[in-house]
mmCIF file of C-alpha atoms and ligand atoms in Angstrom:
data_model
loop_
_atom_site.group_PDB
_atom_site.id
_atom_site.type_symbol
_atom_site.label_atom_id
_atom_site.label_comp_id
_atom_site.label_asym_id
_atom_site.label_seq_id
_atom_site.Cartn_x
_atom_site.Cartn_y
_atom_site.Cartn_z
ATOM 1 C CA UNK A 42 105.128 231.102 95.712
ATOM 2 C CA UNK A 43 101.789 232.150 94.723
ATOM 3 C CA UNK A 44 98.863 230.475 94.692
ATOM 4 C CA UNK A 45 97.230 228.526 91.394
ATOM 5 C CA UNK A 46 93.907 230.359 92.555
ATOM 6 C CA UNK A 47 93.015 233.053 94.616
ATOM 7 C CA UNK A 48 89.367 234.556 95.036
ATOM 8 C CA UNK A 49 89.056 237.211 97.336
ATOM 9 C CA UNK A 50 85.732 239.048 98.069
ATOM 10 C CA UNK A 51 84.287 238.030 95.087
ATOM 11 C CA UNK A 52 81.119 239.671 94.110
ATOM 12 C CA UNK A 53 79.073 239.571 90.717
ATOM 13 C CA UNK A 54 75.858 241.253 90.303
ATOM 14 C CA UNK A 55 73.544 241.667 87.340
ATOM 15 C CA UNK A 56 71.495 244.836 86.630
ATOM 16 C CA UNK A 57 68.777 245.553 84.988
ATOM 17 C CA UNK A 58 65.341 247.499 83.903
ATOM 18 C CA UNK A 59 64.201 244.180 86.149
ATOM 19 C CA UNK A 60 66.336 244.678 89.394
ATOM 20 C CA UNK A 61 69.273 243.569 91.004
ATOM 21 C CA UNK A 62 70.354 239.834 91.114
ATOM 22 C CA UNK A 63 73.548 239.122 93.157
ATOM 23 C CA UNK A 64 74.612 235.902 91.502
ATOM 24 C CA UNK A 65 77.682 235.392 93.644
ATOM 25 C CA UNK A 66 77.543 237.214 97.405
ATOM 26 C CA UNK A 67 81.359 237.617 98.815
ATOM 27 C CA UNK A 68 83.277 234.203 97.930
ATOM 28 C CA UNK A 69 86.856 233.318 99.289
ATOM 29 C CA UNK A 70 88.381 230.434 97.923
ATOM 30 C CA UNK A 71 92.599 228.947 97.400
ATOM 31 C CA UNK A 72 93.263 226.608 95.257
ATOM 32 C CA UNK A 73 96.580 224.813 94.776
ATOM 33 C CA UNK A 74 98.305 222.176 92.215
ATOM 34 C CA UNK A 75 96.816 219.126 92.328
ATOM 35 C CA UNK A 76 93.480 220.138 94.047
ATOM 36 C CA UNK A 77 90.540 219.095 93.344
ATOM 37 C CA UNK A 78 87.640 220.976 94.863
ATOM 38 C CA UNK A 79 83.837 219.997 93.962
ATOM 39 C CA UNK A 80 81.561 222.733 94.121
ATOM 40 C CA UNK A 81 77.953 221.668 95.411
ATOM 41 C CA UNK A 82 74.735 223.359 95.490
ATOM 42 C CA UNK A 83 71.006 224.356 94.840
ATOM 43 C CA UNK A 84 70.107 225.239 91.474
ATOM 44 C CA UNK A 85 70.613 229.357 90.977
ATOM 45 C CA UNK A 86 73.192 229.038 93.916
ATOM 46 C CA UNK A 87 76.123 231.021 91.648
ATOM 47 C CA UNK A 88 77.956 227.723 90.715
ATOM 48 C CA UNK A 89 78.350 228.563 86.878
ATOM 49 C CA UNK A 90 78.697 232.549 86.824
ATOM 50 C CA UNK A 91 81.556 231.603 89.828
ATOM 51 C CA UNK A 92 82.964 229.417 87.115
ATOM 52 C CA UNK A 93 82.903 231.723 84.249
ATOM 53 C CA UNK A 94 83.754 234.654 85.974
ATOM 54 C CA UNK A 95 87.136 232.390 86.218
ATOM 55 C CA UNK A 96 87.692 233.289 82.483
ATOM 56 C CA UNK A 97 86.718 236.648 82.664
ATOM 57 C CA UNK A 98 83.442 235.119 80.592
ATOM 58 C CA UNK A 99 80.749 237.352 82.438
ATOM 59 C CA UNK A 100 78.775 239.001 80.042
ATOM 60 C CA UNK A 101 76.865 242.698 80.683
ATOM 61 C CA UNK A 102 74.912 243.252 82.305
ATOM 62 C CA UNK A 103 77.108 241.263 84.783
ATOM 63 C CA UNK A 104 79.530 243.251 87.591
ATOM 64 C CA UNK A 105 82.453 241.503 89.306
ATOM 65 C CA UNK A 106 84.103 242.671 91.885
ATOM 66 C CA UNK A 107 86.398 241.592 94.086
ATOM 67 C CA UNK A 108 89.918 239.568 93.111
ATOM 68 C CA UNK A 109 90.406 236.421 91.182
ATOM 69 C CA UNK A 110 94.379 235.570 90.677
ATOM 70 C CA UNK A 111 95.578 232.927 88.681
ATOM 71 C CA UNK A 112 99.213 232.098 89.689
ATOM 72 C CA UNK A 113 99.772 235.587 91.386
ATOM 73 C CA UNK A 114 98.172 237.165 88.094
ATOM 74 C CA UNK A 115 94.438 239.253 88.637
ATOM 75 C CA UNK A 116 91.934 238.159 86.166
ATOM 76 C CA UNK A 117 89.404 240.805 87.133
ATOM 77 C CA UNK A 118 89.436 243.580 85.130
ATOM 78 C CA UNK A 119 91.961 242.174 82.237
ATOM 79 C CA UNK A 120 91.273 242.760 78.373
ATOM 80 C CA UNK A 121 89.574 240.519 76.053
ATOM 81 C CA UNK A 122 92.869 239.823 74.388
ATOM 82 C CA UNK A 123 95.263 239.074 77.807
ATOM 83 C CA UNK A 124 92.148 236.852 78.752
ATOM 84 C CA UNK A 125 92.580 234.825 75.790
ATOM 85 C CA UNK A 126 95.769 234.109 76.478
ATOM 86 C CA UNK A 127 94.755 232.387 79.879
ATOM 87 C CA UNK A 128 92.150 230.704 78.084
ATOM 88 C CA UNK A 129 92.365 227.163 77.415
ATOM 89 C CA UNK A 130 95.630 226.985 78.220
ATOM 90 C CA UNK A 131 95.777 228.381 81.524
ATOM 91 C CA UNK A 132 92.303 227.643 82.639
ATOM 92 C CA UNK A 133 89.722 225.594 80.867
ATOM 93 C CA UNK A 134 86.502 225.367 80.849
ATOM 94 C CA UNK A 135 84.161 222.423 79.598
ATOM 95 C CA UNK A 136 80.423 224.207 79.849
ATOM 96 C CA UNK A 137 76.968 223.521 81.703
ATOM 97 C CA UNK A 138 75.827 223.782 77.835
ATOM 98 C CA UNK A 139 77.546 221.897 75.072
ATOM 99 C CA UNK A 140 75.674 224.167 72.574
ATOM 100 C CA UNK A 141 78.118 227.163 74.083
ATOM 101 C CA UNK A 142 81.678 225.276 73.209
ATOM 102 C CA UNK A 143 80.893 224.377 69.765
ATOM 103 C CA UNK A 144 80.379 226.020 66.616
ATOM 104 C CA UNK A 145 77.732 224.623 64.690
ATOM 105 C CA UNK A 146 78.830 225.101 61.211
ATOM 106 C CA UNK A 147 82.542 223.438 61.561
ATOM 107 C CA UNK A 148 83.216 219.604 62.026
ATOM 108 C CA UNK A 149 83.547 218.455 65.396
ATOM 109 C CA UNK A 150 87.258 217.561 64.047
ATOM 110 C CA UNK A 151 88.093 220.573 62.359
ATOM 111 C CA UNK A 152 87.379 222.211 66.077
ATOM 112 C CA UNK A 153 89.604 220.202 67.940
ATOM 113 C CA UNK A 154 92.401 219.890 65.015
ATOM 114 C CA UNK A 155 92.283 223.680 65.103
ATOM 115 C CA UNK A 156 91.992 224.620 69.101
ATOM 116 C CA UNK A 157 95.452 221.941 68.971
ATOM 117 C CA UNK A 158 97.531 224.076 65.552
ATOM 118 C CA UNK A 159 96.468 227.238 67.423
ATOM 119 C CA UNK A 160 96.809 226.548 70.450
ATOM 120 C CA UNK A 161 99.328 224.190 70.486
ATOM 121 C CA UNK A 162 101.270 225.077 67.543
ATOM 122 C CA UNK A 163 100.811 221.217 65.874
ATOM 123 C CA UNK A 164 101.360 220.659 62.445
ATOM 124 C CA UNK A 165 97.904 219.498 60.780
ATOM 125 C CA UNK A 166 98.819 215.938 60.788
ATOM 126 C CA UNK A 167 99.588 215.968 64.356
ATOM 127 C CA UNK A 168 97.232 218.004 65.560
ATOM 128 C CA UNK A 169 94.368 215.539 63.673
ATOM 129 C CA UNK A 170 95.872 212.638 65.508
ATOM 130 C CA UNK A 171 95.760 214.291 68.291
ATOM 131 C CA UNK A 172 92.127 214.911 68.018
ATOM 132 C CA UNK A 173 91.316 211.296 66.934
ATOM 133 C CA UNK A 174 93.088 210.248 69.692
ATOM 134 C CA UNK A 175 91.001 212.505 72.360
ATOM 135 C CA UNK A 176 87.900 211.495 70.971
ATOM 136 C CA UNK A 177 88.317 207.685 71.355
ATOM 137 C CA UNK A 178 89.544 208.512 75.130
ATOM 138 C CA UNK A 179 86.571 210.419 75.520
ATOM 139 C CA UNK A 180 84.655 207.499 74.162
ATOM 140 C CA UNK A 181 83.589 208.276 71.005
ATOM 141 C CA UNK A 182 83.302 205.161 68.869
ATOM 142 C CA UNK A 183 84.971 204.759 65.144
ATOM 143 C CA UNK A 184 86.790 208.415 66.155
ATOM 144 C CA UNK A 185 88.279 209.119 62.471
ATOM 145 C CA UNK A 186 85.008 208.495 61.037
ATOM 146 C CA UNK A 187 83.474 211.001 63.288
ATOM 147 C CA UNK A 188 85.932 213.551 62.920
ATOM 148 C CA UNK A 189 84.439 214.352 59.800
ATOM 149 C CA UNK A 190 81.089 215.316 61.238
ATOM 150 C CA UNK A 191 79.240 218.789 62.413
ATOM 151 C CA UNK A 192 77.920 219.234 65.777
ATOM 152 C CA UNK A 193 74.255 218.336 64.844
ATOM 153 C CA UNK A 194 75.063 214.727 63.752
ATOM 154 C CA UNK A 195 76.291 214.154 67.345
ATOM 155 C CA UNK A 196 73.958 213.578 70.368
ATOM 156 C CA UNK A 197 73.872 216.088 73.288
ATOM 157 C CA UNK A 198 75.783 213.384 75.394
ATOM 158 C CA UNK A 199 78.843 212.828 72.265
ATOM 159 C CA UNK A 200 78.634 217.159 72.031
ATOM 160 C CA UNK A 201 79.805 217.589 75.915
ATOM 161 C CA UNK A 202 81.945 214.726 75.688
ATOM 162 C CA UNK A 203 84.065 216.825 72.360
ATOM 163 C CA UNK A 204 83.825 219.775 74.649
ATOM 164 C CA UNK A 205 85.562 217.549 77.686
ATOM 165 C CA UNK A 206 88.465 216.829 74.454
ATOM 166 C CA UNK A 207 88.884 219.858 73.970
ATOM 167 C CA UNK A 208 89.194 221.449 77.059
ATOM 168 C CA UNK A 209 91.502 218.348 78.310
ATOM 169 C CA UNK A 210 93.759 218.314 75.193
ATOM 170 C CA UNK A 211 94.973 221.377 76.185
ATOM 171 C CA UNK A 212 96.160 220.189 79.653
ATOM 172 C CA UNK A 213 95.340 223.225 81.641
ATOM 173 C CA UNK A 214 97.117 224.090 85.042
ATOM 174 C CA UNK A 215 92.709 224.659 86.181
ATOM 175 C CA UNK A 216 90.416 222.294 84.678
ATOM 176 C CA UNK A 217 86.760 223.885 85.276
ATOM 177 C CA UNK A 218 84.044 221.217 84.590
ATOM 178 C CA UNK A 219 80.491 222.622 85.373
ATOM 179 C CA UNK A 220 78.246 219.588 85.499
ATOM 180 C CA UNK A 221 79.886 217.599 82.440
ATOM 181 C CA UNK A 222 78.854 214.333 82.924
ATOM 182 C CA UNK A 223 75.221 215.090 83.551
ATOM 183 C CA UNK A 224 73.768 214.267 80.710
ATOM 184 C CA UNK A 225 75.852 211.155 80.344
ATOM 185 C CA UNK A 226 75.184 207.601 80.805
ATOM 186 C CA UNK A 227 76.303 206.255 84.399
ATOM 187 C CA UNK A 228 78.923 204.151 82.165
ATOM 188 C CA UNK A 229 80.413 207.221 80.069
ATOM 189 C CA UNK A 230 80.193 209.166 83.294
ATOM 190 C CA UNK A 231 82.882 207.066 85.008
ATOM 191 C CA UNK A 232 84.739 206.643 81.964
ATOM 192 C CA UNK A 233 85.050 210.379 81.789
ATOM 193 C CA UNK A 234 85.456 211.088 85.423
ATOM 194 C CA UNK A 235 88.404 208.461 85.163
ATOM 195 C CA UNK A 236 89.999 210.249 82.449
ATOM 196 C CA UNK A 237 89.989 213.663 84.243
ATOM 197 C CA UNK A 238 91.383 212.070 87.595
ATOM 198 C CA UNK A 239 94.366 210.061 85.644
ATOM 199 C CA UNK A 240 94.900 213.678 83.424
ATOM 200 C CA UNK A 241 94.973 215.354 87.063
ATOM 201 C CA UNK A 242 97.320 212.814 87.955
ATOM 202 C CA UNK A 243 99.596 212.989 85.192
ATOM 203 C CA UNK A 244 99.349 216.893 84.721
ATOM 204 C CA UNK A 245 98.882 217.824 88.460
ATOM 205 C CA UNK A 246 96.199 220.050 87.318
ATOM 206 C CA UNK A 247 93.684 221.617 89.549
ATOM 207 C CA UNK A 248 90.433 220.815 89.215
ATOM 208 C CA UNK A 249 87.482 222.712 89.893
ATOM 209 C CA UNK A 250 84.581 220.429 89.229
ATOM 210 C CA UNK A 251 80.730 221.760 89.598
ATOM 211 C CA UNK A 252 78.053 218.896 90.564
ATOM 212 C CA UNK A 253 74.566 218.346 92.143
ATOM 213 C CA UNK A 254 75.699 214.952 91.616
ATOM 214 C CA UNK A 255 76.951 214.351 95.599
ATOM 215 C CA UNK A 256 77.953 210.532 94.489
ATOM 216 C CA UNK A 257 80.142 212.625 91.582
ATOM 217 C CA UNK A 258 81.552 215.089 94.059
ATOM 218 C CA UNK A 259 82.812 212.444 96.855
ATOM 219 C CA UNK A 260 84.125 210.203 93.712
ATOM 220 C CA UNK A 261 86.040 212.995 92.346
ATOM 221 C CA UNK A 262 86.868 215.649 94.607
ATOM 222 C CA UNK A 263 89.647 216.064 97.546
ATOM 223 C CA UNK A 264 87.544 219.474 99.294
ATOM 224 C CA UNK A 265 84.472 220.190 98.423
ATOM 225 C CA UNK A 266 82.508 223.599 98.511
ATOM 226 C CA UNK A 267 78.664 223.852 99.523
ATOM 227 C CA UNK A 268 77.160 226.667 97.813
ATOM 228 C CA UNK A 269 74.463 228.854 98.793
ATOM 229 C CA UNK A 270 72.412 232.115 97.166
ATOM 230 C CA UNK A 271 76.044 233.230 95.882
ATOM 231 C CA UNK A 272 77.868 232.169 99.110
ATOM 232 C CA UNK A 273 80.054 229.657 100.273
ATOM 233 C CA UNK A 274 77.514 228.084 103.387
ATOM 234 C CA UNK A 275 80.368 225.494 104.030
ATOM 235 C CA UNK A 276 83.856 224.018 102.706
ATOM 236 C CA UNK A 277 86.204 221.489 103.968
ATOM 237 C CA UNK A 278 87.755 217.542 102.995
ATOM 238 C CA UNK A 279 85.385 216.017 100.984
ATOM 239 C CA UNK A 280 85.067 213.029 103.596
ATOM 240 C CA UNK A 281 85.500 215.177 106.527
ATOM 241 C CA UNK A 282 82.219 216.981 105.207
ATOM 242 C CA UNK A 283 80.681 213.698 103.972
ATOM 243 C CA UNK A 284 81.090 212.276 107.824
ATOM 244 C CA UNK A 285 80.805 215.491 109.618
ATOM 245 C CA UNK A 286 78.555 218.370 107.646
ATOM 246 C CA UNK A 287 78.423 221.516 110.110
ATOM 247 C CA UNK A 288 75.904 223.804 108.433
ATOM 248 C CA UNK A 289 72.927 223.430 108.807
ATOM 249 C CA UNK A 290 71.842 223.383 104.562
ATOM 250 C CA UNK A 291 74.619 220.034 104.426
ATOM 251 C CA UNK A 292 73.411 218.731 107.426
ATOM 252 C CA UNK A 293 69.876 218.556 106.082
ATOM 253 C CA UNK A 294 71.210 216.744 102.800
ATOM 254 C CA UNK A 295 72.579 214.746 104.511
ATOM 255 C CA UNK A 296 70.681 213.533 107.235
ATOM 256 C CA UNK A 297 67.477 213.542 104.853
ATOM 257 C CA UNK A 298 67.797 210.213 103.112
ATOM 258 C CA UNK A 299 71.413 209.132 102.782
ATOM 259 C CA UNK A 300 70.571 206.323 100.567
ATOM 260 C CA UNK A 301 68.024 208.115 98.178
ATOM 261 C CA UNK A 302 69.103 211.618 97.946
ATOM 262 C CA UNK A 303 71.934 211.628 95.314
ATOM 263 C CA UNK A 304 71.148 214.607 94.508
ATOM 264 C CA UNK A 305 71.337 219.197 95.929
ATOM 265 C CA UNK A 306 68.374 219.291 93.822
ATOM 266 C CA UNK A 307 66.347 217.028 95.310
ATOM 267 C CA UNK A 308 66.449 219.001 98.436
ATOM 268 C CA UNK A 309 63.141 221.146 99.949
ATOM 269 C CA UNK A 310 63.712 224.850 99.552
ATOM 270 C CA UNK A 311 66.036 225.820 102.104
ATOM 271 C CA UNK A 312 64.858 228.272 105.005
ATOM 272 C CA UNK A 313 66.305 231.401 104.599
ATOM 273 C CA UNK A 314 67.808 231.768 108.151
ATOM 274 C CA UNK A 315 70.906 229.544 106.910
ATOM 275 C CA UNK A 316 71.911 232.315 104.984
ATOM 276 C CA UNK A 317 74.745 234.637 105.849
ATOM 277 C CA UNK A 318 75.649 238.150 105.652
ATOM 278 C CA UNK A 319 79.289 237.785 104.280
ATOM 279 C CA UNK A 320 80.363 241.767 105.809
ATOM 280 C CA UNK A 321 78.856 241.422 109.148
ATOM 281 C CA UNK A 322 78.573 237.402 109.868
ATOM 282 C CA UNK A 323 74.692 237.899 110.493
ATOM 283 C CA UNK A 324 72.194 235.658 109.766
ATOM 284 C CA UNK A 325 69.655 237.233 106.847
ATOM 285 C CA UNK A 326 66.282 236.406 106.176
ATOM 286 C CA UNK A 327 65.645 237.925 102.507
ATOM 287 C CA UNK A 328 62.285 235.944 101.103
ATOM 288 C CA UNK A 329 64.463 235.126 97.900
ATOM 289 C CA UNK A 330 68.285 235.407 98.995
ATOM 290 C CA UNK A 331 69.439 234.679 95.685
ATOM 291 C CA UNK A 332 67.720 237.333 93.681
ATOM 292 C CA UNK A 333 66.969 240.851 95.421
ATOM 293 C CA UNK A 334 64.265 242.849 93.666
ATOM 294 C CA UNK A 335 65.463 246.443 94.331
ATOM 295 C CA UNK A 336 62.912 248.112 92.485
HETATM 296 N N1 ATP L 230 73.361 236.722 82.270
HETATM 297 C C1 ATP L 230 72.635 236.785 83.405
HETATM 298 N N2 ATP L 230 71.777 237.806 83.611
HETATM 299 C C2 ATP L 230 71.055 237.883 84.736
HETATM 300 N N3 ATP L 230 71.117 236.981 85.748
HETATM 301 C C3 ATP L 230 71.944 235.953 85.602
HETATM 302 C C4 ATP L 230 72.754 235.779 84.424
HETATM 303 N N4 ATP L 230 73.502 234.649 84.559
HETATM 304 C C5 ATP L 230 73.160 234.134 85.759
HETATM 305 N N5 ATP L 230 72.238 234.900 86.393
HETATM 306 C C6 ATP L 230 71.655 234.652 87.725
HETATM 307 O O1 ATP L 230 72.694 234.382 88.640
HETATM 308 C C7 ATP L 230 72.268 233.420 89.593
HETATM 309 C C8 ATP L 230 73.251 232.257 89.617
HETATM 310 O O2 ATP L 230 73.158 231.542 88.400
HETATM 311 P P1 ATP L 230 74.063 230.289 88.044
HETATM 312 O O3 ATP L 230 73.806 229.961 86.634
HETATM 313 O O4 ATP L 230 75.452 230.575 88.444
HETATM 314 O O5 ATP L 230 73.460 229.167 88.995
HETATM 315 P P2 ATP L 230 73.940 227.634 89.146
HETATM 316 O O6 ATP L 230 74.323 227.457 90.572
HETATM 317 O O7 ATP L 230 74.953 227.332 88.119
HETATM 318 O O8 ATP L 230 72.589 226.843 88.864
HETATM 319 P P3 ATP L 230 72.354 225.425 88.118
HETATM 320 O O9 ATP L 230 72.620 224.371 89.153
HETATM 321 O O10 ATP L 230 70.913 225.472 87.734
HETATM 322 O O11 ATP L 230 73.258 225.355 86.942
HETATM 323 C C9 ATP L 230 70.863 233.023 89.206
HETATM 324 O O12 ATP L 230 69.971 233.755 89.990
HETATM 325 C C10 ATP L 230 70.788 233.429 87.751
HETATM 326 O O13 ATP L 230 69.467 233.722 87.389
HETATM 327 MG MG1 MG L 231 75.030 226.079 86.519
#
């Protein structure tokens, strides 16, 4: 049996007139059914570019190398169409961005009534009820009012939550979430993060869920994944890493104010010496590990 996800040696640079930034340095990560891994980490540390490269959504001038297989199947490298067939479907995505998941000059019901006929292969009356239906479980008040609206009318909160719809009505085998809930209310936020765990329930889904949020990740997650300058620094049970960090960047979340710090970003710049060379093990010192000037 293969894997749901398998990233080998994944590396994804981006080139330009500017230099060389290597957004994601050598990551190695399995992911079965039913898994649900939060990835954790510094701001610039890869988190969303190791999401999207998941989709095969890593624009020029980006580079990836390495292997990403979805159920035995290699993502890296495939067409534009075979992509879209794994799209949605086979892995969703609910953006960092709302702005990037909806189209501004379609209603927000039209979107999801269409991503469900398409998709789906509903007939218009049941893909609309589907959509109704989504949007009240993702909270959104008189729902077949709404449907009729465009993305502007909406607030940036009600935008990501459509975007959460969408990519959950599709019941995925991977569920990527980069940050979803941040821009949520703490109320909405476990509302939504409720939905997702009962859909991962019900679906046996794997779930790959990107947060700064540490509260979010122990809440939600079963392993979680410390991120780095485009490297994995550390990755284990959520609670075993919780109770027990071993690298030094978790340790110094950790230990720093337990009861304050909900949050990777409100962590000091981290000293370089905790990062490390993927190839040859060794500690590095680069004066910016995440971005590497090479000319
Ligand atoms: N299209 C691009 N062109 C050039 N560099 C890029 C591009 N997309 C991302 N990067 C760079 O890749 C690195 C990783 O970015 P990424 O967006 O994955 O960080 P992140 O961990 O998601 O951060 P945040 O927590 O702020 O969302 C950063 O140095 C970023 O500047
Ligand atoms: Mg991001």
């Amino acid at each position: 049996m293969s894997k749901l996800l398998e990233i080998s040696g994944l590396r994804i640079s981006f080139e330009s007139g500017f230099g060389k930034v290597d957004a994601v340095r050598g990551v190695n990560l399995t992911m079965d059914m039913g898994d649900a891994v939060a990835v954790v980490g510094a701001s610039g540390s890869g988190k969303t570019v190791l999401g999207r490269s998941l989709l095969g959504l890593v624009d020029a001038p980006g580079v990836v190398r390495g292997s990403i297989k979805f159920g035995g199947e290699e993502i890296v490298g495939k067409s534009e169409k075979e992509l879209r067939d794994i799209r949605g479907l086979g892995i969703g995505m609910v953006f960092q961005d709302a702005l990037d998941g909806l189209n501004p000059v379609y209603t927000i019901g039209s979107q999801l009534s269409e991503i469900f006929t398409v998709r789906l292969g509903l007939s218009r009356s049941a893909a609309k009820s589907r959509a109704v239906s989504i949007m009240e479980q993702v909270g959104i008040r008189r729902a077949s009012e709404r449907y009729h609206d465009y993305p502007h009318q909406f607030s940036g909160g009600m935008r990501q939550r459509i975007c959460i719809a969408m990519a959950i009505g599709l019941k995925p085998k991977i569920l990527i979430a980069d940050e979803p809930t941040t821009a949520l209310d703490v109320t909405v936020q476990a509302g939504i993060l409720r939905l997702i765990k009962d859909l991962q329930a019900e679906t046996g889904m794997g779930l790959i869920f990107v947060t700064h949020d540490l509260a979010v990740a122990r809440t939600i997650s079963t392993r979680i994944v410390v991120m780095y300058a485009g490297q994995i620094v550390e990755e284990g049970p959520t609670e075993e890493v919780f109770r027990f960090p071993k690298h030094p960047y978790t340790k110094a979340l950790l230990a720093a104010h337990p009861a304050r710090v909900r949050s990777w970003r409100d962590l000091e710049p981290i000293p370089d010496a905790f990062v490390t060379d993927p190839s040859s093990g060794e500690t590095t010192g680069h004066s910016s590990p995440s971005i590497v000037i090479t000319n």
